[in-house]
């Protein structure tokens, strides 16, 4: 159909403000959605493009198997290498053996030492990708003369390239600093900086002892046209039998992938929340826009415009409003990952190069335009009620109801929620996290219901409240009269602010939990790999530093064992750690008494240490389908040990103390070669001295500083929190847009009201105060709702997901409350400031109608 | 041209039935100029709205230029207005965002007729506003706006013109000009004119006058 009506027909100056709100809302929504999508694509591309590099090979076999004493001198990953030769031998295949373990690096003659992640590599490492060193030196040259370390190690130990470093019993020259290591991101958390050393030199350090935690690695380069995945599948059964894990590029870093997937999903869902609130703003703005244009619409209808022409006209007007904003937001959105590199720092290899995608920008803009048209559809439908008959009645134009008042707002909320929730669910299913998506959908539905109920309740409460102050009375009347329209405003603001509040509270809770508790309850260090003959020395060395509190030093005999379950098919599901992997390695221990921080939930603790019994952590037991009376078997260095489960324990993990999934009675591990694991609590100023004392004498003992681990966890959380805060900010802005729309829509009526007050003798100051009180009430209600939402989300997350006690920070809550109220009140008040100063004569002359 | 047969119009307002027009029957021949007089609130504008097909009679038959308006859909009524009708209001009702010529061209554009711009300009020439063609309504005086509105009403050569107190917002002098213009246009196009007015002088120029009192037609009387 031809639309010959000039496109600007529906753009009365009065309506222009609404079209700006509309454009601003779509800009915000598209920007956030495209930004998140671009980040997700970037992460995925970086992962895929670098997958082969990230493994530094085509296929990788690894196992934390003990090194047999007879080959310890050669220090080859004998078991894994033997397995590879046996099952994978081929003319074109290259095997590159390696070892990975942690150890203490020390500076001779000083007390400085640091836990490092050692990677011992053969001469042909890496088989894929390249190692980049700082300065003009090749890897083989660097490893021939010494070791290569990450720069952070140099900074933290105060060393430079060329200096000497102690590792175990030997000293090595640092020949180069590591700039990029292809297979660096194998874990999200690393305990220390990387150190590369030639495989044939490891033996001389004396670090590899019985029971040492060493991962044997064999990297494999395949021949032309060979498929890593198929090969891995063909040896799967034998590998499992031997306790060896296979890794193809596609399944490298499952934990990193999972984290990134969840992270992106979380961002996407948060962005959808903004879309929900933004959609409310847009529909409100469009409804107000059409209402401002209703006389024109009536005239067009009178002159013979039919439904099709009206639809086209409104759609055209919508397009005119949004195309530029959508396009700009799309372009800016795809540039976001490049503009905000900090958000993705550490998640993508430093090498990965971001390339904005034109297609994504256009798709995002297109989606924004479609969404705008969708948001225009409701108001267009409502505009059916504008009839030319009103042209015959001069008084019919005074109608100034809220654009989203009453049932319209409810319907709109339902519709938009349905759209958003379907999208959320679709995204969840699509990214393989349907469970997460469902959780989110449930959460949002709950949130909306909660918000709606609270708005209703507070409006009802206000109706019953009779303030004595005059200004408050008038303001409340104004608020109640506009109450219908303010419902959507309050819900939008409540959700937006609530999201930000939740992030704040959650972050605060985690900080409190992780860092502030540390000095009193958490060990400063875990010392691992203490040999039986070193135990006495260790105790005497540590004794002067141990804090004077019960259990400040705890020592457990430990051994690694692989869980055996003959009767059930073994499903090693790398992608889902919570589906307890059944060939997983566990750290096993024995004790006489139940350790502190553990609580029996079923069965009895053993009374007789000579009986073979086991106690299992309750969540693990649930995951594995184990119960009291079942037999539990582990393979420890090739020997199978078995015990009957006689108790289940609940463990408070958040204390970060020494805790074990499986504890045996002393009889079970009697003849097993053990090493000792110790946790020590010391005062912060003693930490360095303790570390120096131990690592100076017991070279093979590694110390893990809890503070370092926690700082890493915290850094990662902060990264997530930062992104969510950014998106939450978007949701708040969307909420403020809804407020803006409402204020703009009631502008004329407000002007009328205020001028009338002044005609009746109120001063300008008093009028301004009435408006201030009105918006403050609105702000108070919305902020209170946000606070409740924020606290509810936090409590659920902390208690439900982290299994911890949720803490309320009154100061932070008060700050969030005051801040939220202030932002809302100021926005509303400033938005209606112009209406307070209209000349009184304007009212008398009928210029304000 | 116009046939009303026992037409009533009522509204339900807060549960109460409001009878606004009661059993109105009338006929107007083609080319006739009919004046409609009556006190404020008697239902004059409502009667025009029925003739324009923007309100539906609650009883009786409304037929305009051979088209029976009862029961037509809103799109059919829009189509009817395009072809048969021009309306002039007391408040002009021009689209504020469009220029004078665009306002005049609007009915032709909506009907999808070609050459709307030339015809609109020619029409503005007729009402003596060719030099203000690119001005917006806010930049025009009341009289000028009403002339634009008249140009818009006549641009599609409709057989029926409805006018609701076209001079109500204008001073004596301007009113006279507008009325002259209106009548000369009606004469030139041979249109039928149905004119609501309070002005006895204006009423006197009609072929006949109808009196509406309290929603009832008091029968044809000599005008003035
Ligand atoms: N939509 C409506 N809702 C309620 N009452 C209406 C509506 N439309 C018309 N009326 C009532 O119908 C009656 C007739 O109105 P109408 O506008 O036709 O009178 P009028 O004769 O044109 O008056 P005036 O000379 O003042 O223009 C009035 O009492 C008016 O209040
Ligand atoms: Mg009238």
PDB file of N, CA and C in Angstrom, chain A residues 603-659:
ATOM      1  N   UNK A 603      24.798 -41.969  60.645  1.00  0.00           N
ATOM      2  CA  UNK A 603      25.736 -43.014  61.064  1.00  0.00           C
ATOM      3  C   UNK A 603      26.487 -42.642  62.336  1.00  0.00           C
ATOM      4  N   UNK A 604      27.575 -43.344  62.553  1.00  0.00           N
ATOM      5  CA  UNK A 604      28.338 -43.213  63.800  1.00  0.00           C
ATOM      6  C   UNK A 604      29.809 -43.060  63.453  1.00  0.00           C
ATOM      7  N   UNK A 605      30.515 -42.261  64.210  1.00  0.00           N
ATOM      8  CA  UNK A 605      31.966 -42.163  64.035  1.00  0.00           C
ATOM      9  C   UNK A 605      32.594 -43.421  64.628  1.00  0.00           C
ATOM     10  N   UNK A 606      33.731 -43.852  64.016  1.00  0.00           N
ATOM     11  CA  UNK A 606      34.296 -45.112  64.494  1.00  0.00           C
ATOM     12  C   UNK A 606      34.841 -45.001  65.913  1.00  0.00           C
ATOM     13  N   UNK A 607      34.611 -46.063  66.642  1.00  0.00           N
ATOM     14  CA  UNK A 607      35.114 -46.107  68.023  1.00  0.00           C
ATOM     15  C   UNK A 607      36.431 -46.871  68.060  1.00  0.00           C
ATOM     16  N   UNK A 608      36.546 -47.854  67.176  1.00  0.00           N
ATOM     17  CA  UNK A 608      37.721 -48.719  67.199  1.00  0.00           C
ATOM     18  C   UNK A 608      38.584 -48.442  65.973  1.00  0.00           C
ATOM     19  N   UNK A 609      39.770 -47.864  66.161  1.00  0.00           N
ATOM     20  CA  UNK A 609      40.610 -47.492  65.020  1.00  0.00           C
ATOM     21  C   UNK A 609      41.119 -48.679  64.214  1.00  0.00           C
ATOM     22  N   UNK A 610      40.960 -49.866  64.710  1.00  0.00           N
ATOM     23  CA  UNK A 610      41.484 -51.006  63.966  1.00  0.00           C
ATOM     24  C   UNK A 610      40.465 -51.595  62.989  1.00  0.00           C
ATOM     25  N   UNK A 611      39.248 -51.079  63.013  1.00  0.00           N
ATOM     26  CA  UNK A 611      38.231 -51.559  62.076  1.00  0.00           C
ATOM     27  C   UNK A 611      38.274 -50.689  60.827  1.00  0.00           C
ATOM     28  N   UNK A 612      38.101 -51.289  59.651  1.00  0.00           N
ATOM     29  CA  UNK A 612      38.186 -50.532  58.390  1.00  0.00           C
ATOM     30  C   UNK A 612      36.849 -49.854  58.106  1.00  0.00           C
ATOM     31  N   UNK A 613      36.835 -48.539  58.326  1.00  0.00           N
ATOM     32  CA  UNK A 613      35.591 -47.802  58.105  1.00  0.00           C
ATOM     33  C   UNK A 613      35.884 -46.526  57.315  1.00  0.00           C
ATOM     34  N   UNK A 614      34.805 -45.946  56.737  1.00  0.00           N
ATOM     35  CA  UNK A 614      34.977 -44.699  55.963  1.00  0.00           C
ATOM     36  C   UNK A 614      33.854 -43.734  56.294  1.00  0.00           C
ATOM     37  N   UNK A 615      34.177 -42.433  56.229  1.00  0.00           N
ATOM     38  CA  UNK A 615      33.171 -41.386  56.410  1.00  0.00           C
ATOM     39  C   UNK A 615      33.187 -40.501  55.167  1.00  0.00           C
ATOM     40  N   UNK A 616      32.005 -40.263  54.605  1.00  0.00           N
ATOM     41  CA  UNK A 616      31.922 -39.550  53.329  1.00  0.00           C
ATOM     42  C   UNK A 616      31.143 -38.247  53.512  1.00  0.00           C
ATOM     43  N   UNK A 617      31.569 -37.217  52.779  1.00  0.00           N
ATOM     44  CA  UNK A 617      30.867 -35.935  52.809  1.00  0.00           C
ATOM     45  C   UNK A 617      29.482 -36.129  52.203  1.00  0.00           C
ATOM     46  N   UNK A 618      28.493 -35.502  52.792  1.00  0.00           N
ATOM     47  CA  UNK A 618      27.113 -35.872  52.475  1.00  0.00           C
ATOM     48  C   UNK A 618      26.724 -35.527  51.034  1.00  0.00           C
ATOM     49  N   UNK A 619      27.216 -34.381  50.521  1.00  0.00           N
ATOM     50  CA  UNK A 619      26.864 -33.990  49.149  1.00  0.00           C
ATOM     51  C   UNK A 619      27.467 -34.970  48.139  1.00  0.00           C
ATOM     52  N   UNK A 620      28.702 -35.370  48.434  1.00  0.00           N
ATOM     53  CA  UNK A 620      29.358 -36.320  47.547  1.00  0.00           C
ATOM     54  C   UNK A 620      28.611 -37.657  47.557  1.00  0.00           C
ATOM     55  N   UNK A 621      28.215 -38.062  48.757  1.00  0.00           N
ATOM     56  CA  UNK A 621      27.490 -39.321  48.876  1.00  0.00           C
ATOM     57  C   UNK A 621      26.204 -39.260  48.064  1.00  0.00           C
ATOM     58  N   UNK A 622      25.527 -38.117  48.149  1.00  0.00           N
ATOM     59  CA  UNK A 622      24.289 -37.943  47.398  1.00  0.00           C
ATOM     60  C   UNK A 622      24.573 -38.047  45.907  1.00  0.00           C
ATOM     61  N   UNK A 623      25.627 -37.321  45.481  1.00  0.00           N
ATOM     62  CA  UNK A 623      25.969 -37.290  44.067  1.00  0.00           C
ATOM     63  C   UNK A 623      26.330 -38.658  43.521  1.00  0.00           C
ATOM     64  N   UNK A 624      26.960 -39.465  44.341  1.00  0.00           N
ATOM     65  CA  UNK A 624      27.401 -40.776  43.870  1.00  0.00           C
ATOM     66  C   UNK A 624      26.396 -41.865  44.206  1.00  0.00           C
ATOM     67  N   UNK A 625      25.364 -41.523  44.912  1.00  0.00           N
ATOM     68  CA  UNK A 625      24.376 -42.511  45.301  1.00  0.00           C
ATOM     69  C   UNK A 625      24.912 -43.482  46.340  1.00  0.00           C
ATOM     70  N   UNK A 626      25.760 -42.971  47.233  1.00  0.00           N
ATOM     71  CA  UNK A 626      26.319 -43.821  48.271  1.00  0.00           C
ATOM     72  C   UNK A 626      25.567 -43.631  49.572  1.00  0.00           C
ATOM     73  N   UNK A 627      25.529 -44.646  50.371  1.00  0.00           N
ATOM     74  CA  UNK A 627      24.862 -44.528  51.661  1.00  0.00           C
ATOM     75  C   UNK A 627      25.595 -45.347  52.702  1.00  0.00           C
ATOM     76  N   UNK A 628      25.106 -45.247  53.922  1.00  0.00           N
ATOM     77  CA  UNK A 628      25.703 -46.009  55.023  1.00  0.00           C
ATOM     78  C   UNK A 628      25.647 -47.502  54.681  1.00  0.00           C
ATOM     79  N   UNK A 629      26.752 -48.179  54.913  1.00  0.00           N
ATOM     80  CA  UNK A 629      26.771 -49.610  54.678  1.00  0.00           C
ATOM     81  C   UNK A 629      27.363 -49.987  53.334  1.00  0.00           C
ATOM     82  N   UNK A 630      27.453 -49.010  52.401  1.00  0.00           N
ATOM     83  CA  UNK A 630      28.043 -49.316  51.104  1.00  0.00           C
ATOM     84  C   UNK A 630      29.553 -49.481  51.241  1.00  0.00           C
ATOM     85  N   UNK A 631      30.108 -50.221  50.276  1.00  0.00           N
ATOM     86  CA  UNK A 631      31.565 -50.396  50.267  1.00  0.00           C
ATOM     87  C   UNK A 631      32.179 -49.340  49.366  1.00  0.00           C
ATOM     88  N   UNK A 632      33.295 -48.802  49.825  1.00  0.00           N
ATOM     89  CA  UNK A 632      33.967 -47.759  49.073  1.00  0.00           C
ATOM     90  C   UNK A 632      35.369 -48.257  48.731  1.00  0.00           C
ATOM     91  N   UNK A 633      35.724 -48.218  47.406  1.00  0.00           N
ATOM     92  CA  UNK A 633      37.047 -48.709  47.018  1.00  0.00           C
ATOM     93  C   UNK A 633      37.848 -47.626  46.325  1.00  0.00           C
ATOM     94  N   UNK A 634      39.109 -47.542  46.660  1.00  0.00           N
ATOM     95  CA  UNK A 634      39.999 -46.606  45.993  1.00  0.00           C
ATOM     96  C   UNK A 634      41.207 -47.364  45.497  1.00  0.00           C
ATOM     97  N   UNK A 635      41.734 -46.877  44.375  1.00  0.00           N
ATOM     98  CA  UNK A 635      42.992 -47.425  43.898  1.00  0.00           C
ATOM     99  C   UNK A 635      44.084 -46.433  44.294  1.00  0.00           C
ATOM    100  N   UNK A 636      45.005 -46.901  45.152  1.00  0.00           N
ATOM    101  CA  UNK A 636      46.086 -46.040  45.585  1.00  0.00           C
ATOM    102  C   UNK A 636      47.386 -46.624  45.056  1.00  0.00           C
ATOM    103  N   UNK A 637      47.984 -45.929  44.127  1.00  0.00           N
ATOM    104  CA  UNK A 637      49.226 -46.382  43.502  1.00  0.00           C
ATOM    105  C   UNK A 637      49.137 -47.847  43.085  1.00  0.00           C
ATOM    106  N   UNK A 638      48.047 -48.173  42.460  1.00  0.00           N
ATOM    107  CA  UNK A 638      47.891 -49.517  41.919  1.00  0.00           C
ATOM    108  C   UNK A 638      47.327 -50.524  42.902  1.00  0.00           C
ATOM    109  N   UNK A 639      47.282 -50.182  44.187  1.00  0.00           N
ATOM    110  CA  UNK A 639      46.756 -51.099  45.196  1.00  0.00           C
ATOM    111  C   UNK A 639      45.317 -50.695  45.520  1.00  0.00           C
ATOM    112  N   UNK A 640      44.457 -51.670  45.609  1.00  0.00           N
ATOM    113  CA  UNK A 640      43.060 -51.350  45.907  1.00  0.00           C
ATOM    114  C   UNK A 640      42.801 -51.484  47.406  1.00  0.00           C
ATOM    115  N   UNK A 641      42.202 -50.455  47.978  1.00  0.00           N
ATOM    116  CA  UNK A 641      41.806 -50.536  49.379  1.00  0.00           C
ATOM    117  C   UNK A 641      40.291 -50.370  49.472  1.00  0.00           C
ATOM    118  N   UNK A 642      39.705 -50.998  50.429  1.00  0.00           N
ATOM    119  CA  UNK A 642      38.247 -50.987  50.534  1.00  0.00           C
ATOM    120  C   UNK A 642      37.842 -50.776  51.995  1.00  0.00           C
ATOM    121  N   UNK A 643      36.758 -50.012  52.189  1.00  0.00           N
ATOM    122  CA  UNK A 643      36.222 -49.854  53.535  1.00  0.00           C
ATOM    123  C   UNK A 643      34.718 -49.644  53.450  1.00  0.00           C
ATOM    124  N   UNK A 644      34.027 -49.898  54.545  1.00  0.00           N
ATOM    125  CA  UNK A 644      32.580 -49.736  54.560  1.00  0.00           C
ATOM    126  C   UNK A 644      32.227 -48.347  55.088  1.00  0.00           C
ATOM    127  N   UNK A 645      31.269 -47.711  54.443  1.00  0.00           N
ATOM    128  CA  UNK A 645      30.864 -46.369  54.888  1.00  0.00           C
ATOM    129  C   UNK A 645      30.023 -46.505  56.156  1.00  0.00           C
ATOM    130  N   UNK A 646      30.463 -45.816  57.213  1.00  0.00           N
ATOM    131  CA  UNK A 646      29.705 -45.906  58.461  1.00  0.00           C
ATOM    132  C   UNK A 646      29.163 -44.555  58.907  1.00  0.00           C
ATOM    133  N   UNK A 647      29.562 -43.498  58.203  1.00  0.00           N
ATOM    134  CA  UNK A 647      28.992 -42.192  58.594  1.00  0.00           C
ATOM    135  C   UNK A 647      29.025 -41.222  57.413  1.00  0.00           C
ATOM    136  N   UNK A 648      28.117 -40.240  57.488  1.00  0.00           N
ATOM    137  CA  UNK A 648      28.095 -39.157  56.500  1.00  0.00           C
ATOM    138  C   UNK A 648      28.307 -37.849  57.252  1.00  0.00           C
ATOM    139  N   UNK A 649      29.093 -36.945  56.643  1.00  0.00           N
ATOM    140  CA  UNK A 649      29.419 -35.683  57.318  1.00  0.00           C
ATOM    141  C   UNK A 649      28.957 -34.490  56.496  1.00  0.00           C
ATOM    142  N   UNK A 650      28.556 -33.415  57.188  1.00  0.00           N
ATOM    143  CA  UNK A 650      28.348 -32.135  56.528  1.00  0.00           C
ATOM    144  C   UNK A 650      29.578 -31.292  56.813  1.00  0.00           C
ATOM    145  N   UNK A 651      30.061 -30.635  55.777  1.00  0.00           N
ATOM    146  CA  UNK A 651      31.304 -29.869  55.925  1.00  0.00           C
ATOM    147  C   UNK A 651      31.027 -28.405  55.613  1.00  0.00           C
ATOM    148  N   UNK A 652      31.534 -27.507  56.460  1.00  0.00           N
ATOM    149  CA  UNK A 652      31.397 -26.081  56.159  1.00  0.00           C
ATOM    150  C   UNK A 652      32.611 -25.664  55.334  1.00  0.00           C
ATOM    151  N   UNK A 653      32.427 -25.668  54.015  1.00  0.00           N
ATOM    152  CA  UNK A 653      33.559 -25.426  53.104  1.00  0.00           C
ATOM    153  C   UNK A 653      34.010 -23.985  53.143  1.00  0.00           C
ATOM    154  N   UNK A 654      33.068 -23.076  53.446  1.00  0.00           N
ATOM    155  CA  UNK A 654      33.413 -21.659  53.303  1.00  0.00           C
ATOM    156  C   UNK A 654      34.483 -21.213  54.290  1.00  0.00           C
ATOM    157  N   UNK A 655      34.773 -22.019  55.290  1.00  0.00           N
ATOM    158  CA  UNK A 655      35.847 -21.667  56.213  1.00  0.00           C
ATOM    159  C   UNK A 655      37.213 -21.784  55.550  1.00  0.00           C
ATOM    160  N   UNK A 656      37.248 -22.501  54.438  1.00  0.00           N
ATOM    161  CA  UNK A 656      38.492 -22.728  53.731  1.00  0.00           C
ATOM    162  C   UNK A 656      39.549 -23.400  54.596  1.00  0.00           C
ATOM    163  N   UNK A 657      39.098 -24.146  55.572  1.00  0.00           N
ATOM    164  CA  UNK A 657      40.053 -24.912  56.368  1.00  0.00           C
ATOM    165  C   UNK A 657      40.390 -26.206  55.642  1.00  0.00           C
ATOM    166  N   UNK A 658      41.117 -27.081  56.310  1.00  0.00           N
ATOM    167  CA  UNK A 658      41.435 -28.367  55.706  1.00  0.00           C
ATOM    168  C   UNK A 658      40.226 -29.272  55.842  1.00  0.00           C
ATOM    169  N   UNK A 659      39.698 -29.687  54.729  1.00  0.00           N
ATOM    170  CA  UNK A 659      38.542 -30.571  54.768  1.00  0.00           C
ATOM    171  C   UNK A 659      38.680 -31.645  53.717  1.00  0.00           C
TER     172      UNK A 659
END
